[in-house]
Amino acid sequence: MYIPDWDTFAEQAEALYRSDPLRVRYVLKYRHCDGKAVLKVTDDKTALQYNTDQIADVKKIEKLNLLFFTLMAQGSEADVPPVEQSEASAAQVFETAQKSQQSGQPKKGQKRRKG
């Protein structure tokens, strides 16, 4: 179902992901010839879609991507600010995820340096 309001779409998409994170897919399709972007979040039972041709919506789409990346990296139980209030950049989330995964062990195929 197409949802015309961004705030409603973002809230329902987050709720759908949190309900069953292993079944939900998120797709962003951009058609350059039309200048339109279509966002789709589905779990094969419920399909949410948002259609836009406004350049101002790019920032909103970026924030929704950041939300999904955070939920995928930290788990669906992670406490993340709502999409409208999120001001963190993708680089900050990436750095946080990297720091939490570093354990001091060398990566596969690498040797630990002596000295």
PDB file of N, CA, C and O in Angstrom, residues 44-101:
ATOM      1  N   ASP A  44       6.580  -9.827   3.107  1.00  0.00           N
ATOM      2  CA  ASP A  44       5.811 -10.741   2.269  1.00  0.00           C
ATOM      3  C   ASP A  44       4.330 -10.817   2.650  1.00  0.00           C
ATOM      4  O   ASP A  44       3.547 -11.391   1.915  1.00  0.00           O
ATOM      5  N   LYS A  45       3.953 -10.267   3.776  1.00  0.00           N
ATOM      6  CA  LYS A  45       2.544 -10.192   4.164  1.00  0.00           C
ATOM      7  C   LYS A  45       2.050  -8.758   4.046  1.00  0.00           C
ATOM      8  O   LYS A  45       0.965  -8.501   3.564  1.00  0.00           O
ATOM      9  N   THR A  46       2.882  -7.841   4.520  1.00  0.00           N
ATOM     10  CA  THR A  46       2.568  -6.418   4.488  1.00  0.00           C
ATOM     11  C   THR A  46       3.611  -5.715   3.637  1.00  0.00           C
ATOM     12  O   THR A  46       4.802  -5.936   3.816  1.00  0.00           O
ATOM     13  N   ALA A  47       3.168  -4.883   2.728  1.00  0.00           N
ATOM     14  CA  ALA A  47       4.083  -4.115   1.882  1.00  0.00           C
ATOM     15  C   ALA A  47       3.774  -2.636   2.053  1.00  0.00           C
ATOM     16  O   ALA A  47       2.653  -2.200   1.824  1.00  0.00           O
ATOM     17  N   LEU A  48       4.770  -1.885   2.470  1.00  0.00           N
ATOM     18  CA  LEU A  48       4.643  -0.437   2.627  1.00  0.00           C
ATOM     19  C   LEU A  48       5.483   0.231   1.551  1.00  0.00           C
ATOM     20  O   LEU A  48       6.640  -0.133   1.357  1.00  0.00           O
ATOM     21  N   GLN A  49       4.904   1.213   0.857  1.00  0.00           N
ATOM     22  CA  GLN A  49       5.636   1.906  -0.193  1.00  0.00           C
ATOM     23  C   GLN A  49       5.453   3.405  -0.046  1.00  0.00           C
ATOM     24  O   GLN A  49       4.390   3.886   0.337  1.00  0.00           O
ATOM     25  N   TYR A  50       6.531   4.114  -0.372  1.00  0.00           N
ATOM     26  CA  TYR A  50       6.511   5.576  -0.369  1.00  0.00           C
ATOM     27  C   TYR A  50       7.128   6.041  -1.675  1.00  0.00           C
ATOM     28  O   TYR A  50       8.207   5.592  -2.067  1.00  0.00           O
ATOM     29  N   ASN A  51       6.449   6.925  -2.371  1.00  0.00           N
ATOM     30  CA  ASN A  51       6.866   7.410  -3.680  1.00  0.00           C
ATOM     31  C   ASN A  51       7.140   8.908  -3.583  1.00  0.00           C
ATOM     32  O   ASN A  51       6.331   9.644  -3.017  1.00  0.00           O
ATOM     33  N   THR A  52       8.279   9.354  -4.126  1.00  0.00           N
ATOM     34  CA  THR A  52       8.599  10.776  -4.074  1.00  0.00           C
ATOM     35  C   THR A  52       9.382  11.212  -5.296  1.00  0.00           C
ATOM     36  O   THR A  52      10.083  10.411  -5.910  1.00  0.00           O
ATOM     37  N   ASP A  53       9.231  12.474  -5.640  1.00  0.00           N
ATOM     38  CA  ASP A  53      10.039  13.085  -6.693  1.00  0.00           C
ATOM     39  C   ASP A  53      10.662  14.390  -6.195  1.00  0.00           C
ATOM     40  O   ASP A  53      11.182  15.168  -6.971  1.00  0.00           O
ATOM     41  N   GLN A  54      10.632  14.588  -4.879  1.00  0.00           N
ATOM     42  CA  GLN A  54      11.152  15.804  -4.265  1.00  0.00           C
ATOM     43  C   GLN A  54      12.595  15.612  -3.824  1.00  0.00           C
ATOM     44  O   GLN A  54      12.918  14.628  -3.155  1.00  0.00           O
ATOM     45  N   ILE A  55      13.443  16.544  -4.157  1.00  0.00           N
ATOM     46  CA  ILE A  55      14.846  16.469  -3.773  1.00  0.00           C
ATOM     47  C   ILE A  55      15.014  16.643  -2.260  1.00  0.00           C
ATOM     48  O   ILE A  55      15.966  16.137  -1.666  1.00  0.00           O
ATOM     49  N   ALA A  56      14.076  17.317  -1.629  1.00  0.00           N
ATOM     50  CA  ALA A  56      14.149  17.535  -0.185  1.00  0.00           C
ATOM     51  C   ALA A  56      13.966  16.235   0.599  1.00  0.00           C
ATOM     52  O   ALA A  56      14.385  16.145   1.757  1.00  0.00           O
ATOM     53  N   ASP A  57      13.373  15.213  -0.009  1.00  0.00           N
ATOM     54  CA  ASP A  57      13.154  13.943   0.668  1.00  0.00           C
ATOM     55  C   ASP A  57      14.416  13.082   0.734  1.00  0.00           C
ATOM     56  O   ASP A  57      14.433  12.071   1.427  1.00  0.00           O
ATOM     57  N   VAL A  58      15.470  13.478   0.046  1.00  0.00           N
ATOM     58  CA  VAL A  58      16.711  12.699   0.057  1.00  0.00           C
ATOM     59  C   VAL A  58      17.284  12.628   1.472  1.00  0.00           C
ATOM     60  O   VAL A  58      17.756  11.574   1.908  1.00  0.00           O
ATOM     61  N   LYS A  59      17.234  13.716   2.209  1.00  0.00           N
ATOM     62  CA  LYS A  59      17.740  13.733   3.586  1.00  0.00           C
ATOM     63  C   LYS A  59      16.918  12.793   4.467  1.00  0.00           C
ATOM     64  O   LYS A  59      17.466  12.076   5.315  1.00  0.00           O
ATOM     65  N   LYS A  60      15.615  12.753   4.251  1.00  0.00           N
ATOM     66  CA  LYS A  60      14.757  11.853   5.021  1.00  0.00           C
ATOM     67  C   LYS A  60      15.073  10.404   4.704  1.00  0.00           C
ATOM     68  O   LYS A  60      15.115   9.553   5.595  1.00  0.00           O
ATOM     69  N   ILE A  61      15.313  10.115   3.427  1.00  0.00           N
ATOM     70  CA  ILE A  61      15.653   8.753   3.009  1.00  0.00           C
ATOM     71  C   ILE A  61      16.987   8.341   3.633  1.00  0.00           C
ATOM     72  O   ILE A  61      17.145   7.209   4.097  1.00  0.00           O
ATOM     73  N   GLU A  62      17.941   9.267   3.676  1.00  0.00           N
ATOM     74  CA  GLU A  62      19.238   8.982   4.287  1.00  0.00           C
ATOM     75  C   GLU A  62      19.084   8.654   5.771  1.00  0.00           C
ATOM     76  O   GLU A  62      19.721   7.731   6.287  1.00  0.00           O
ATOM     77  N   LYS A  63      18.228   9.377   6.465  1.00  0.00           N
ATOM     78  CA  LYS A  63      18.006   9.112   7.882  1.00  0.00           C
ATOM     79  C   LYS A  63      17.332   7.765   8.098  1.00  0.00           C
ATOM     80  O   LYS A  63      17.647   7.052   9.053  1.00  0.00           O
ATOM     81  N   LEU A  64      16.418   7.383   7.198  1.00  0.00           N
ATOM     82  CA  LEU A  64      15.778   6.077   7.314  1.00  0.00           C
ATOM     83  C   LEU A  64      16.798   4.968   7.050  1.00  0.00           C
ATOM     84  O   LEU A  64      16.800   3.943   7.738  1.00  0.00           O
ATOM     85  N   ASN A  65      17.677   5.162   6.073  1.00  0.00           N
ATOM     86  CA  ASN A  65      18.754   4.200   5.825  1.00  0.00           C
ATOM     87  C   ASN A  65      19.624   4.040   7.067  1.00  0.00           C
ATOM     88  O   ASN A  65      19.992   2.925   7.438  1.00  0.00           O
ATOM     89  N   LEU A  66      19.983   5.146   7.700  1.00  0.00           N
ATOM     90  CA  LEU A  66      20.791   5.116   8.909  1.00  0.00           C
ATOM     91  C   LEU A  66      20.082   4.335  10.010  1.00  0.00           C
ATOM     92  O   LEU A  66      20.702   3.539  10.716  1.00  0.00           O
ATOM     93  N   LEU A  67      18.780   4.534  10.138  1.00  0.00           N
ATOM     94  CA  LEU A  67      18.013   3.811  11.140  1.00  0.00           C
ATOM     95  C   LEU A  67      18.066   2.312  10.882  1.00  0.00           C
ATOM     96  O   LEU A  67      18.340   1.522  11.787  1.00  0.00           O
ATOM     97  N   PHE A  68      17.839   1.904   9.631  1.00  0.00           N
ATOM     98  CA  PHE A  68      17.868   0.481   9.307  1.00  0.00           C
ATOM     99  C   PHE A  68      19.262  -0.111   9.481  1.00  0.00           C
ATOM    100  O   PHE A  68      19.410  -1.228   9.968  1.00  0.00           O
ATOM    101  N   PHE A  69      20.303   0.626   9.094  1.00  0.00           N
ATOM    102  CA  PHE A  69      21.667   0.145   9.292  1.00  0.00           C
ATOM    103  C   PHE A  69      21.962  -0.059  10.774  1.00  0.00           C
ATOM    104  O   PHE A  69      22.580  -1.040  11.174  1.00  0.00           O
ATOM    105  N   THR A  70      21.532   0.878  11.598  1.00  0.00           N
ATOM    106  CA  THR A  70      21.747   0.781  13.033  1.00  0.00           C
ATOM    107  C   THR A  70      21.011  -0.414  13.607  1.00  0.00           C
ATOM    108  O   THR A  70      21.569  -1.179  14.399  1.00  0.00           O
ATOM    109  N   LEU A  71      19.746  -0.594  13.223  1.00  0.00           N
ATOM    110  CA  LEU A  71      18.974  -1.724  13.728  1.00  0.00           C
ATOM    111  C   LEU A  71      19.561  -3.051  13.267  1.00  0.00           C
ATOM    112  O   LEU A  71      19.569  -4.028  14.019  1.00  0.00           O
ATOM    113  N   MET A  72      20.070  -3.092  12.044  1.00  0.00           N
ATOM    114  CA  MET A  72      20.659  -4.334  11.537  1.00  0.00           C
ATOM    115  C   MET A  72      21.981  -4.643  12.232  1.00  0.00           C
ATOM    116  O   MET A  72      22.303  -5.805  12.467  1.00  0.00           O
ATOM    117  N   ALA A  73      22.752  -3.629  12.556  1.00  0.00           N
ATOM    118  CA  ALA A  73      24.053  -3.833  13.179  1.00  0.00           C
ATOM    119  C   ALA A  73      23.945  -4.115  14.676  1.00  0.00           C
ATOM    120  O   ALA A  73      24.670  -4.947  15.209  1.00  0.00           O
ATOM    121  N   GLN A  74      23.037  -3.427  15.359  1.00  0.00           N
ATOM    122  CA  GLN A  74      22.953  -3.540  16.812  1.00  0.00           C
ATOM    123  C   GLN A  74      21.804  -4.414  17.289  1.00  0.00           C
ATOM    124  O   GLN A  74      21.679  -4.669  18.459  1.00  0.00           O
ATOM    125  N   GLY A  75      20.958  -4.854  16.386  1.00  0.00           N
ATOM    126  CA  GLY A  75      19.818  -5.685  16.757  1.00  0.00           C
ATOM    127  C   GLY A  75      18.547  -4.867  16.828  1.00  0.00           C
ATOM    128  O   GLY A  75      18.569  -3.648  17.015  1.00  0.00           O
ATOM    129  N   SER A  76      17.426  -5.551  16.682  1.00  0.00           N
ATOM    130  CA  SER A  76      16.145  -4.848  16.631  1.00  0.00           C
ATOM    131  C   SER A  76      15.714  -4.296  17.984  1.00  0.00           C
ATOM    132  O   SER A  76      14.785  -3.503  18.061  1.00  0.00           O
ATOM    133  N   GLU A  77      16.393  -4.709  19.054  1.00  0.00           N
ATOM    134  CA  GLU A  77      16.067  -4.200  20.383  1.00  0.00           C
ATOM    135  C   GLU A  77      16.857  -2.944  20.724  1.00  0.00           C
ATOM    136  O   GLU A  77      16.726  -2.411  21.817  1.00  0.00           O
ATOM    137  N   ALA A  78      17.691  -2.478  19.802  1.00  0.00           N
ATOM    138  CA  ALA A  78      18.522  -1.301  20.054  1.00  0.00           C
ATOM    139  C   ALA A  78      17.648  -0.074  20.265  1.00  0.00           C
ATOM    140  O   ALA A  78      16.607   0.089  19.630  1.00  0.00           O
ATOM    141  N   ASP A  79      18.095   0.770  21.169  1.00  0.00           N
ATOM    142  CA  ASP A  79      17.375   2.015  21.443  1.00  0.00           C
ATOM    143  C   ASP A  79      17.926   3.086  20.517  1.00  0.00           C
ATOM    144  O   ASP A  79      19.017   3.597  20.711  1.00  0.00           O
ATOM    145  N   VAL A  80      17.156   3.401  19.474  1.00  0.00           N
ATOM    146  CA  VAL A  80      17.589   4.365  18.470  1.00  0.00           C
ATOM    147  C   VAL A  80      16.601   5.523  18.478  1.00  0.00           C
ATOM    148  O   VAL A  80      15.409   5.314  18.613  1.00  0.00           O
ATOM    149  N   PRO A  81      17.092   6.757  18.319  1.00  0.00           N
ATOM    150  CA  PRO A  81      16.167   7.884  18.254  1.00  0.00           C
ATOM    151  C   PRO A  81      15.292   7.771  17.016  1.00  0.00           C
ATOM    152  O   PRO A  81      15.686   7.166  16.025  1.00  0.00           O
ATOM    153  N   PRO A  82      14.088   8.344  17.052  1.00  0.00           N
ATOM    154  CA  PRO A  82      13.215   8.300  15.886  1.00  0.00           C
ATOM    155  C   PRO A  82      13.874   8.915  14.659  1.00  0.00           C
ATOM    156  O   PRO A  82      14.808   9.706  14.772  1.00  0.00           O
ATOM    157  N   VAL A  83      13.364   8.583  13.483  1.00  0.00           N
ATOM    158  CA  VAL A  83      13.951   9.022  12.226  1.00  0.00           C
ATOM    159  C   VAL A  83      13.989  10.541  12.143  1.00  0.00           C
ATOM    160  O   VAL A  83      14.959  11.127  11.685  1.00  0.00           O
ATOM    161  N   GLU A  84      12.962  11.217  12.622  1.00  0.00           N
ATOM    162  CA  GLU A  84      12.900  12.673  12.524  1.00  0.00           C
ATOM    163  C   GLU A  84      13.971  13.341  13.381  1.00  0.00           C
ATOM    164  O   GLU A  84      14.433  14.414  13.080  1.00  0.00           O
ATOM    165  N   GLN A  85      14.352  12.699  14.503  1.00  0.00           N
ATOM    166  CA  GLN A  85      15.276  13.322  15.438  1.00  0.00           C
ATOM    167  C   GLN A  85      16.715  12.854  15.262  1.00  0.00           C
ATOM    168  O   GLN A  85      17.607  13.368  15.900  1.00  0.00           O
ATOM    169  N   SER A  86      16.941  11.866  14.417  1.00  0.00           N
ATOM    170  CA  SER A  86      18.273  11.299  14.256  1.00  0.00           C
ATOM    171  C   SER A  86      19.177  12.280  13.530  1.00  0.00           C
ATOM    172  O   SER A  86      18.917  12.672  12.412  1.00  0.00           O
ATOM    173  N   GLU A  87      20.277  12.667  14.160  1.00  0.00           N
ATOM    174  CA  GLU A  87      21.231  13.590  13.558  1.00  0.00           C
ATOM    175  C   GLU A  87      22.608  12.959  13.394  1.00  0.00           C
ATOM    176  O   GLU A  87      23.542  13.609  12.974  1.00  0.00           O
ATOM    177  N   ALA A  88      22.748  11.696  13.778  1.00  0.00           N
ATOM    178  CA  ALA A  88      24.044  11.024  13.652  1.00  0.00           C
ATOM    179  C   ALA A  88      24.320  10.727  12.195  1.00  0.00           C
ATOM    180  O   ALA A  88      23.424  10.478  11.412  1.00  0.00           O
ATOM    181  N   SER A  89      25.578  10.752  11.843  1.00  0.00           N
ATOM    182  CA  SER A  89      25.942  10.435  10.463  1.00  0.00           C
ATOM    183  C   SER A  89      26.230   8.954  10.343  1.00  0.00           C
ATOM    184  O   SER A  89      26.465   8.262  11.328  1.00  0.00           O
ATOM    185  N   ALA A  90      26.224   8.460   9.131  1.00  0.00           N
ATOM    186  CA  ALA A  90      26.507   7.044   8.894  1.00  0.00           C
ATOM    187  C   ALA A  90      27.923   6.702   9.338  1.00  0.00           C
ATOM    188  O   ALA A  90      28.184   5.602   9.803  1.00  0.00           O
ATOM    189  N   ALA A  91      28.835   7.649   9.224  1.00  0.00           N
ATOM    190  CA  ALA A  91      30.217   7.403   9.639  1.00  0.00           C
ATOM    191  C   ALA A  91      30.296   7.161  11.144  1.00  0.00           C
ATOM    192  O   ALA A  91      31.049   6.298  11.600  1.00  0.00           O
ATOM    193  N   GLN A  92      29.530   7.900  11.940  1.00  0.00           N
ATOM    194  CA  GLN A  92      29.537   7.708  13.382  1.00  0.00           C
ATOM    195  C   GLN A  92      29.014   6.329  13.749  1.00  0.00           C
ATOM    196  O   GLN A  92      29.571   5.655  14.611  1.00  0.00           O
ATOM    197  N   VAL A  93      27.957   5.890  13.096  1.00  0.00           N
ATOM    198  CA  VAL A  93      27.401   4.573  13.375  1.00  0.00           C
ATOM    199  C   VAL A  93      28.392   3.493  12.966  1.00  0.00           C
ATOM    200  O   VAL A  93      28.604   2.518  13.677  1.00  0.00           O
ATOM    201  N   PHE A  94      29.052   3.684  11.824  1.00  0.00           N
ATOM    202  CA  PHE A  94      30.037   2.721  11.345  1.00  0.00           C
ATOM    203  C   PHE A  94      31.202   2.612  12.318  1.00  0.00           C
ATOM    204  O   PHE A  94      31.661   1.527  12.645  1.00  0.00           O
ATOM    205  N   GLU A  95      31.689   3.759  12.816  1.00  0.00           N
ATOM    206  CA  GLU A  95      32.799   3.753  13.765  1.00  0.00           C
ATOM    207  C   GLU A  95      32.405   3.060  15.061  1.00  0.00           C
ATOM    208  O   GLU A  95      33.183   2.289  15.625  1.00  0.00           O
ATOM    209  N   THR A  96      31.197   3.295  15.538  1.00  0.00           N
ATOM    210  CA  THR A  96      30.725   2.661  16.757  1.00  0.00           C
ATOM    211  C   THR A  96      30.646   1.155  16.581  1.00  0.00           C
ATOM    212  O   THR A  96      31.058   0.397  17.455  1.00  0.00           O
ATOM    213  N   ALA A  97      30.133   0.714  15.445  1.00  0.00           N
ATOM    214  CA  ALA A  97      30.023  -0.722  15.181  1.00  0.00           C
ATOM    215  C   ALA A  97      31.402  -1.357  15.085  1.00  0.00           C
ATOM    216  O   ALA A  97      31.615  -2.464  15.570  1.00  0.00           O
ATOM    217  N   GLN A  98      32.351  -0.651  14.464  1.00  0.00           N
ATOM    218  CA  GLN A  98      33.707  -1.183  14.349  1.00  0.00           C
ATOM    219  C   GLN A  98      34.364  -1.326  15.720  1.00  0.00           C
ATOM    220  O   GLN A  98      35.012  -2.320  15.999  1.00  0.00           O
ATOM    221  N   LYS A  99      34.209  -0.317  16.562  1.00  0.00           N
ATOM    222  CA  LYS A  99      34.826  -0.355  17.892  1.00  0.00           C
ATOM    223  C   LYS A  99      34.262  -1.492  18.730  1.00  0.00           C
ATOM    224  O   LYS A  99      34.988  -2.133  19.479  1.00  0.00           O
ATOM    225  N   SER A 100      32.963  -1.760  18.604  1.00  0.00           N
ATOM    226  CA  SER A 100      32.364  -2.817  19.400  1.00  0.00           C
ATOM    227  C   SER A 100      32.770  -4.199  18.909  1.00  0.00           C
ATOM    228  O   SER A 100      32.749  -5.159  19.668  1.00  0.00           O
ATOM    229  N   GLN A 101      33.164  -4.319  17.642  1.00  0.00           N
ATOM    230  CA  GLN A 101      33.532  -5.621  17.094  1.00  0.00           C
ATOM    231  C   GLN A 101      35.028  -5.905  17.195  1.00  0.00           C
ATOM    232  O   GLN A 101      35.449  -7.041  17.016  1.00  0.00           O
TER     233      GLN A 101
END
